[in-house]
Coordinates of C-alpha atoms in Angstrom, one line a residue:
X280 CA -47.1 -56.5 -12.6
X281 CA -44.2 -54.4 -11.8
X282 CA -42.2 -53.2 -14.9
X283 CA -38.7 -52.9 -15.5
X284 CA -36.4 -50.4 -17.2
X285 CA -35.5 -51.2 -20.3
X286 CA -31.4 -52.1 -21.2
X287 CA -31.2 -49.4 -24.1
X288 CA -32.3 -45.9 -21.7
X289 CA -30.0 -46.7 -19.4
X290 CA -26.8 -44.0 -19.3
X291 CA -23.3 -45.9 -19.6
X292 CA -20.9 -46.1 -18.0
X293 CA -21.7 -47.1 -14.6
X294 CA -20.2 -44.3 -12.6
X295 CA -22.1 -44.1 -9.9
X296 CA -24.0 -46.5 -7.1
X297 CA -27.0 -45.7 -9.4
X298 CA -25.9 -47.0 -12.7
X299 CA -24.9 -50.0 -10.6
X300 CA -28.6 -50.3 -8.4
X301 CA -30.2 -50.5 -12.2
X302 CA -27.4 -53.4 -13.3
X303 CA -28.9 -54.7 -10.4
X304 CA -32.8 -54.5 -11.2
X305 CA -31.9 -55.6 -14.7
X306 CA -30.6 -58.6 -13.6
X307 CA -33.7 -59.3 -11.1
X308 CA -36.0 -58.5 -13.7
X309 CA -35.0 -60.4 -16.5
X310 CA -34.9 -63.0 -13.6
X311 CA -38.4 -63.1 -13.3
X312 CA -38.9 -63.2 -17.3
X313 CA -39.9 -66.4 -19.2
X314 CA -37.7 -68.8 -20.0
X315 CA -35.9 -68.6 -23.4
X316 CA -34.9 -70.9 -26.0
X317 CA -31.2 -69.6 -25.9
X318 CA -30.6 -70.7 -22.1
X319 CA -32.4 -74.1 -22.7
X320 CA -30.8 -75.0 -25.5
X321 CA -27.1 -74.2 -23.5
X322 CA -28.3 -76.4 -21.3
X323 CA -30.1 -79.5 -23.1
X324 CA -26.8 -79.4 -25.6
X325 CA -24.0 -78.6 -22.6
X326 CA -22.5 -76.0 -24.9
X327 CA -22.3 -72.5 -25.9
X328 CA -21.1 -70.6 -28.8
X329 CA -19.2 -67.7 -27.8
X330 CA -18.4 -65.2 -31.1
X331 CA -15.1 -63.4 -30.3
X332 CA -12.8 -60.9 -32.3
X333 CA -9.5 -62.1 -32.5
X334 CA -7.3 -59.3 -33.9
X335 CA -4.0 -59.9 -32.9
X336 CA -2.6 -58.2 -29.6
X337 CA -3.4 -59.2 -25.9
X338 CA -7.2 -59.0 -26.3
X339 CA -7.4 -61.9 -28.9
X340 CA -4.8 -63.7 -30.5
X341 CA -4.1 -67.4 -32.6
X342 CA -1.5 -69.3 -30.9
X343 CA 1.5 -70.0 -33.4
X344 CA 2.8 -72.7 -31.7
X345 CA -0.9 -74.3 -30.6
X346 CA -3.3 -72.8 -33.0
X347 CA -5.6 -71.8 -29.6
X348 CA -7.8 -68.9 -29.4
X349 CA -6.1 -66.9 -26.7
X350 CA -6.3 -63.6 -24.6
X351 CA -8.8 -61.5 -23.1
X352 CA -11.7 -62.5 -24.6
X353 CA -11.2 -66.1 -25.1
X354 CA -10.3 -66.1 -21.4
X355 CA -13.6 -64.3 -20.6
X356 CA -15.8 -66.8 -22.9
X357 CA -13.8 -70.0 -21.5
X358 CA -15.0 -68.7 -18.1
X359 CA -18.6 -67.8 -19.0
X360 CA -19.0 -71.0 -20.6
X361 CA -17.8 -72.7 -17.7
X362 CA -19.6 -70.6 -15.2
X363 CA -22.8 -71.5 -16.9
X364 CA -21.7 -75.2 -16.6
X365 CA -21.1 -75.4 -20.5
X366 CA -18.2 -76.2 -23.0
X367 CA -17.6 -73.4 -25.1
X368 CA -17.5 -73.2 -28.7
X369 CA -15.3 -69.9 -29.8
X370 CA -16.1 -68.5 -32.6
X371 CA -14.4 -65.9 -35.0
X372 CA -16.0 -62.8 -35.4
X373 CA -15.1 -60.3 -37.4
X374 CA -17.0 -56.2 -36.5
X375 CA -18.5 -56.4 -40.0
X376 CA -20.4 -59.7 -39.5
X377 CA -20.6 -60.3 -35.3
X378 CA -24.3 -58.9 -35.3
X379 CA -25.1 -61.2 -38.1
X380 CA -23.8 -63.9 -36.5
X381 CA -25.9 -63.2 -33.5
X382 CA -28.7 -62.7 -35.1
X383 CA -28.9 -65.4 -37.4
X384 CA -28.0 -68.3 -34.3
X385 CA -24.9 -68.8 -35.3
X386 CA -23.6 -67.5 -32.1
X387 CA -24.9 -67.9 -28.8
X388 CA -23.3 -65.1 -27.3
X389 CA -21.1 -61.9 -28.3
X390 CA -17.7 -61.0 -26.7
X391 CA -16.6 -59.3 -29.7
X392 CA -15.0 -56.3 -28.8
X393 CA -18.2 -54.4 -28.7
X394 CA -19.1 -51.7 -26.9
X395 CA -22.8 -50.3 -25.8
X396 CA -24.1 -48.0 -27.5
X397 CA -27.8 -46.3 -27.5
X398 CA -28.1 -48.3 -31.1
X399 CA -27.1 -51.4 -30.6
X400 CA -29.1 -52.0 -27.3
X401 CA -32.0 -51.1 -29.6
X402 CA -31.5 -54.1 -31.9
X403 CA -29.5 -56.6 -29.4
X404 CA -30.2 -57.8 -26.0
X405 CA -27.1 -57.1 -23.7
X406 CA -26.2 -58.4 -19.7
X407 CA -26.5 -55.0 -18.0
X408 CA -23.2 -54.8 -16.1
X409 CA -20.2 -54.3 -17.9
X410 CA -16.9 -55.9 -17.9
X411 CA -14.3 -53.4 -19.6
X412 CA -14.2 -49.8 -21.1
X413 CA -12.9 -49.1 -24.2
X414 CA -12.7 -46.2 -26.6
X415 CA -11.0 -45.3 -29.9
X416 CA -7.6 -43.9 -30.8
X417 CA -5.9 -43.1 -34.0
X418 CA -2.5 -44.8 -35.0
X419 CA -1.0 -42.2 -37.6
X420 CA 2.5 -42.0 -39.0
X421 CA 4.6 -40.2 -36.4
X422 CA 5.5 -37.4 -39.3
X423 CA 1.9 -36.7 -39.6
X424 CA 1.5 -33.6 -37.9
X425 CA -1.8 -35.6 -36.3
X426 CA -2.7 -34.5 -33.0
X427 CA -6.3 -34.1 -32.3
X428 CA -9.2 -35.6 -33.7
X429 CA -10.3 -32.0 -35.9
X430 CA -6.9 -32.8 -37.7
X431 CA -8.3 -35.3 -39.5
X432 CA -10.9 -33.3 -41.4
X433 CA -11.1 -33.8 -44.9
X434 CA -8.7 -37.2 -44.7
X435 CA -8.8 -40.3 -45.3
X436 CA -9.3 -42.8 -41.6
X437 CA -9.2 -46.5 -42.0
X438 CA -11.8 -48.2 -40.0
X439 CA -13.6 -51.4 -39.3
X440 CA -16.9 -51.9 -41.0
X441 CA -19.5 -51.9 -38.4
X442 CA -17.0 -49.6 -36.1
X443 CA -19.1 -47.8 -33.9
X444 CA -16.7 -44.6 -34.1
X445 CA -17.1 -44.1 -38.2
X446 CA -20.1 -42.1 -37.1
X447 CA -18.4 -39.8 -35.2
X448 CA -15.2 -39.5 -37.5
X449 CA -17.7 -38.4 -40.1
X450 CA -20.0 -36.4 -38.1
X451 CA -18.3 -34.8 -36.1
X452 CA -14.8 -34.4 -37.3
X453 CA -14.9 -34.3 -40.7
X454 CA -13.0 -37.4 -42.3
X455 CA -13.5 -39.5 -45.0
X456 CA -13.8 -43.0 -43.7
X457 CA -12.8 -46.4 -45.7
X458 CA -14.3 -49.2 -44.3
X459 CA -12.4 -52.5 -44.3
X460 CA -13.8 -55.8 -43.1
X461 CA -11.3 -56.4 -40.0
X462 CA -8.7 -54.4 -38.3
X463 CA -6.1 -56.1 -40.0
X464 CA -7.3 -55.4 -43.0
X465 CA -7.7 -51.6 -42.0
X466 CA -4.0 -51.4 -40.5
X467 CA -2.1 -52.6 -43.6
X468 CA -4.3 -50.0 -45.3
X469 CA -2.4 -47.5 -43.0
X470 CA 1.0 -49.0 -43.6
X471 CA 0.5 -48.9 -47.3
X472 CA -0.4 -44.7 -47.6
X473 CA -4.4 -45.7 -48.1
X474 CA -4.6 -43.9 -45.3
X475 CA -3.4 -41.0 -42.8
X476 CA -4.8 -42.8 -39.5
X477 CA -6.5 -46.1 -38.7
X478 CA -8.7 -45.9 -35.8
X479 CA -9.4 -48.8 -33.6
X480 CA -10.1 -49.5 -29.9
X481 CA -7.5 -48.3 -28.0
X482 CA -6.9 -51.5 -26.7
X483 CA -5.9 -52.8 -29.8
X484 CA -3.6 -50.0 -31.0
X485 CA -1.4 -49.1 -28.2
X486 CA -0.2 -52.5 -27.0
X487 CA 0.5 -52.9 -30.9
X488 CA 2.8 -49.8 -31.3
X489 CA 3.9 -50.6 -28.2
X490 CA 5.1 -53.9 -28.6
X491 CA 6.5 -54.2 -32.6
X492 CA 9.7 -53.0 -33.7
X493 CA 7.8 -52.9 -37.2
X494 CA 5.7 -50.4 -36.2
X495 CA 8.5 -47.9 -34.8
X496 CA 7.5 -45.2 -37.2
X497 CA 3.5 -45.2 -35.7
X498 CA 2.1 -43.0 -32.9
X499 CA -1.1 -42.7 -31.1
X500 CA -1.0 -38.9 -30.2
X501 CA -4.3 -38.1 -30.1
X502 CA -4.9 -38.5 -26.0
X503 CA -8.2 -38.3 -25.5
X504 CA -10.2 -41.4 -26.7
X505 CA -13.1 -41.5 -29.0
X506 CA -16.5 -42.7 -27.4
X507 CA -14.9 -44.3 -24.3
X508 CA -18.1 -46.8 -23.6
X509 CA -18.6 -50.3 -21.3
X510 CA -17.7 -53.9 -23.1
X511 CA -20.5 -55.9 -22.7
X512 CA -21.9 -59.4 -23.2
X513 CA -24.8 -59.1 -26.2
X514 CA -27.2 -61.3 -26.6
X515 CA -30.3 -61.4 -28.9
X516 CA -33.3 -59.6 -27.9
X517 CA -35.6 -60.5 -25.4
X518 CA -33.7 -63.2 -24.1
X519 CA -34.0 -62.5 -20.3
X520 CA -33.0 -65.8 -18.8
X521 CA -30.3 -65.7 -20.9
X522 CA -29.3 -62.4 -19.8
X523 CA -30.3 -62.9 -16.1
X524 CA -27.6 -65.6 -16.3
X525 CA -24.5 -63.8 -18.0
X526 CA -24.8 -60.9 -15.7
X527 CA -24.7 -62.5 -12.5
X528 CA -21.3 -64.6 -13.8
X529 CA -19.6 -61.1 -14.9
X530 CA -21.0 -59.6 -11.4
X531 CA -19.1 -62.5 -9.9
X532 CA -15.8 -61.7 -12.2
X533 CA -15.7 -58.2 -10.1
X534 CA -16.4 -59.4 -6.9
X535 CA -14.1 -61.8 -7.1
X536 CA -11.1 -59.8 -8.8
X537 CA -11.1 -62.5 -11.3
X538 CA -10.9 -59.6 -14.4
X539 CA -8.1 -57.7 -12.4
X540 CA -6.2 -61.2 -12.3
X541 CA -7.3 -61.8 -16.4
X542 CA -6.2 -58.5 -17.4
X543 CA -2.9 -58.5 -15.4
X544 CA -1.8 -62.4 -16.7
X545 CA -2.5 -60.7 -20.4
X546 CA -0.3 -58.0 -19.6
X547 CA -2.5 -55.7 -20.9
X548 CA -1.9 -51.7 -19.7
X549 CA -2.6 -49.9 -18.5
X550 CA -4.3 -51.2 -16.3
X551 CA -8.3 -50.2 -16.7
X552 CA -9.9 -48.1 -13.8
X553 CA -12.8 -49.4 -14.2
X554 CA -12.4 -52.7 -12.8
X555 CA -10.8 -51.7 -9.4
X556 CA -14.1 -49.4 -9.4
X557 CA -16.7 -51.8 -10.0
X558 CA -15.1 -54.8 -8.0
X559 CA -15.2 -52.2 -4.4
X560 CA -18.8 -51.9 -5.5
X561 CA -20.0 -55.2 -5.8
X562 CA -17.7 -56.3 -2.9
X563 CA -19.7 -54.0 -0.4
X564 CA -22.5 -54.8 1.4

């Protein structure tokens, strides 16, 4: 029987036409794979449950007027759902508890604002080809004197619990993180002085200091982002149906220049390279 390569020694992101041959062999390999209970179930029920982060911003946001979910990733889980001929059931995720909630059933599925990382795909199960690239920056008090991350040596960062770039922010830089159990939480840390820098995806922080008079006083100088990695779609381990399935809907969302369309209704900017990138390479014969 032939093998396949496994998720987790794969090297992200896809920059080349051999990251995205190996997407490729993922997908036909966990095609081949045994059925699993995930996939049937989605199917016997005609619904999926979709964990999703909402912080705020044009990646995840609560309606006032209608209450919705809305934004990038309910968009992306709407679709998915529907691409795998399900309704969807969106579920709020915070980083401290998605994993749990994937683990434990309570989620189907993860579009949560989490990245791939060598860990993770140790743990979780993941559809190969990625979606979105994010990485970490540092909002900081525009008085701060903050401009690179070996400034923050011997501070105090806010941070998500579960954040993937506390290791780093220890390890290599030096700073004392506080955990908190959602960005939110993390950010009015910040405001209030608990802090000298709250560090969050990118895509969170800039279109908030970008876009809130109330946060006139707040910079992200730091211009290089921490651990720039691919958003993917987790799922639980070993479920290769399951997986076969979700990457050959987010393969479609490239050829078809539906996350290009996605991201530009959000108005999220800039604009990500990455899709432009991926959607010439699954567009070509």
């Amino acid at each position: 029987m032939t093998s396949c390569p496994r998720p987790s020694s794969l090297s992200f992101p896809f920059s080349s036409r051999t990251g995205i041959a190996l997407a490729t062999v993922l997908g036909l390999c966990a095609g081949a794979a045994h059925a699993d209970a995930t996939l049937d179930r989605i199917k016997q029920r005609g619904k999926v449950a979709i964990g999703v982060v909402v912080g705020g911003g044009p990646f995840g946001s609560i309606d006032p007027a209608t209450q919705q979910l809305v934004g990038w990733n309910p968009d992306l889980a709407r679709d998915l759902a529907k691409q795998l001929g399900a309704e969807v059931e969106l579920v709020q995720v915070q980083p401290s508890n998605r994993v749990q909630f994937l683990q434990s059933g309570k989620v189907d599925l993860l579009i949560a604002s989490m990245e791939y990382n060598a860990d993770r795909g140790e743990i979780l199960g993941h559809a190969p080809t990625p979606f979105y690239r994010v990485g970490g920056t540092a909002a900081v008090q525009k008085t701060s004197g903050i401009a690179k991350w070996e400034d923050l040596r011997g501070k105090v960062v806010c941070a998500s619990q579960g954040s993937s770039y506390v290791k780093p922010l220890q390890e290599q830089y030096g700073a004392q993180v506080r955990g908190f159990k959602s960005s939110a939480e993390s950010l009015l840390a910040l405001r209030g002085g608990n802090c000298v820098a709250a560090v969050h995806d990118a895509t969170l922080i800039q279109p908030l200091l970008r876009n809130n008079a109330e946060w006139a006083a707040y910079a992200a100088p730091i211009r290089d982002e921490i651990l720039p990695a691919p958003s993917v779609v987790w799922a639980r381990k070993g479920e290769a149906d399951t997986i076969a399935a979700v990457d050959k809907v987010v393969q479609q969302w490239h050829r078809s220049g539906w996350l290009i369309a996605t991201e530009k209704r959000n108005g999220i900017e800039p604009p990500q390279p990455l899709l432009p990138e991926l959607q010439a390479r699954f567009k070509a014969p």
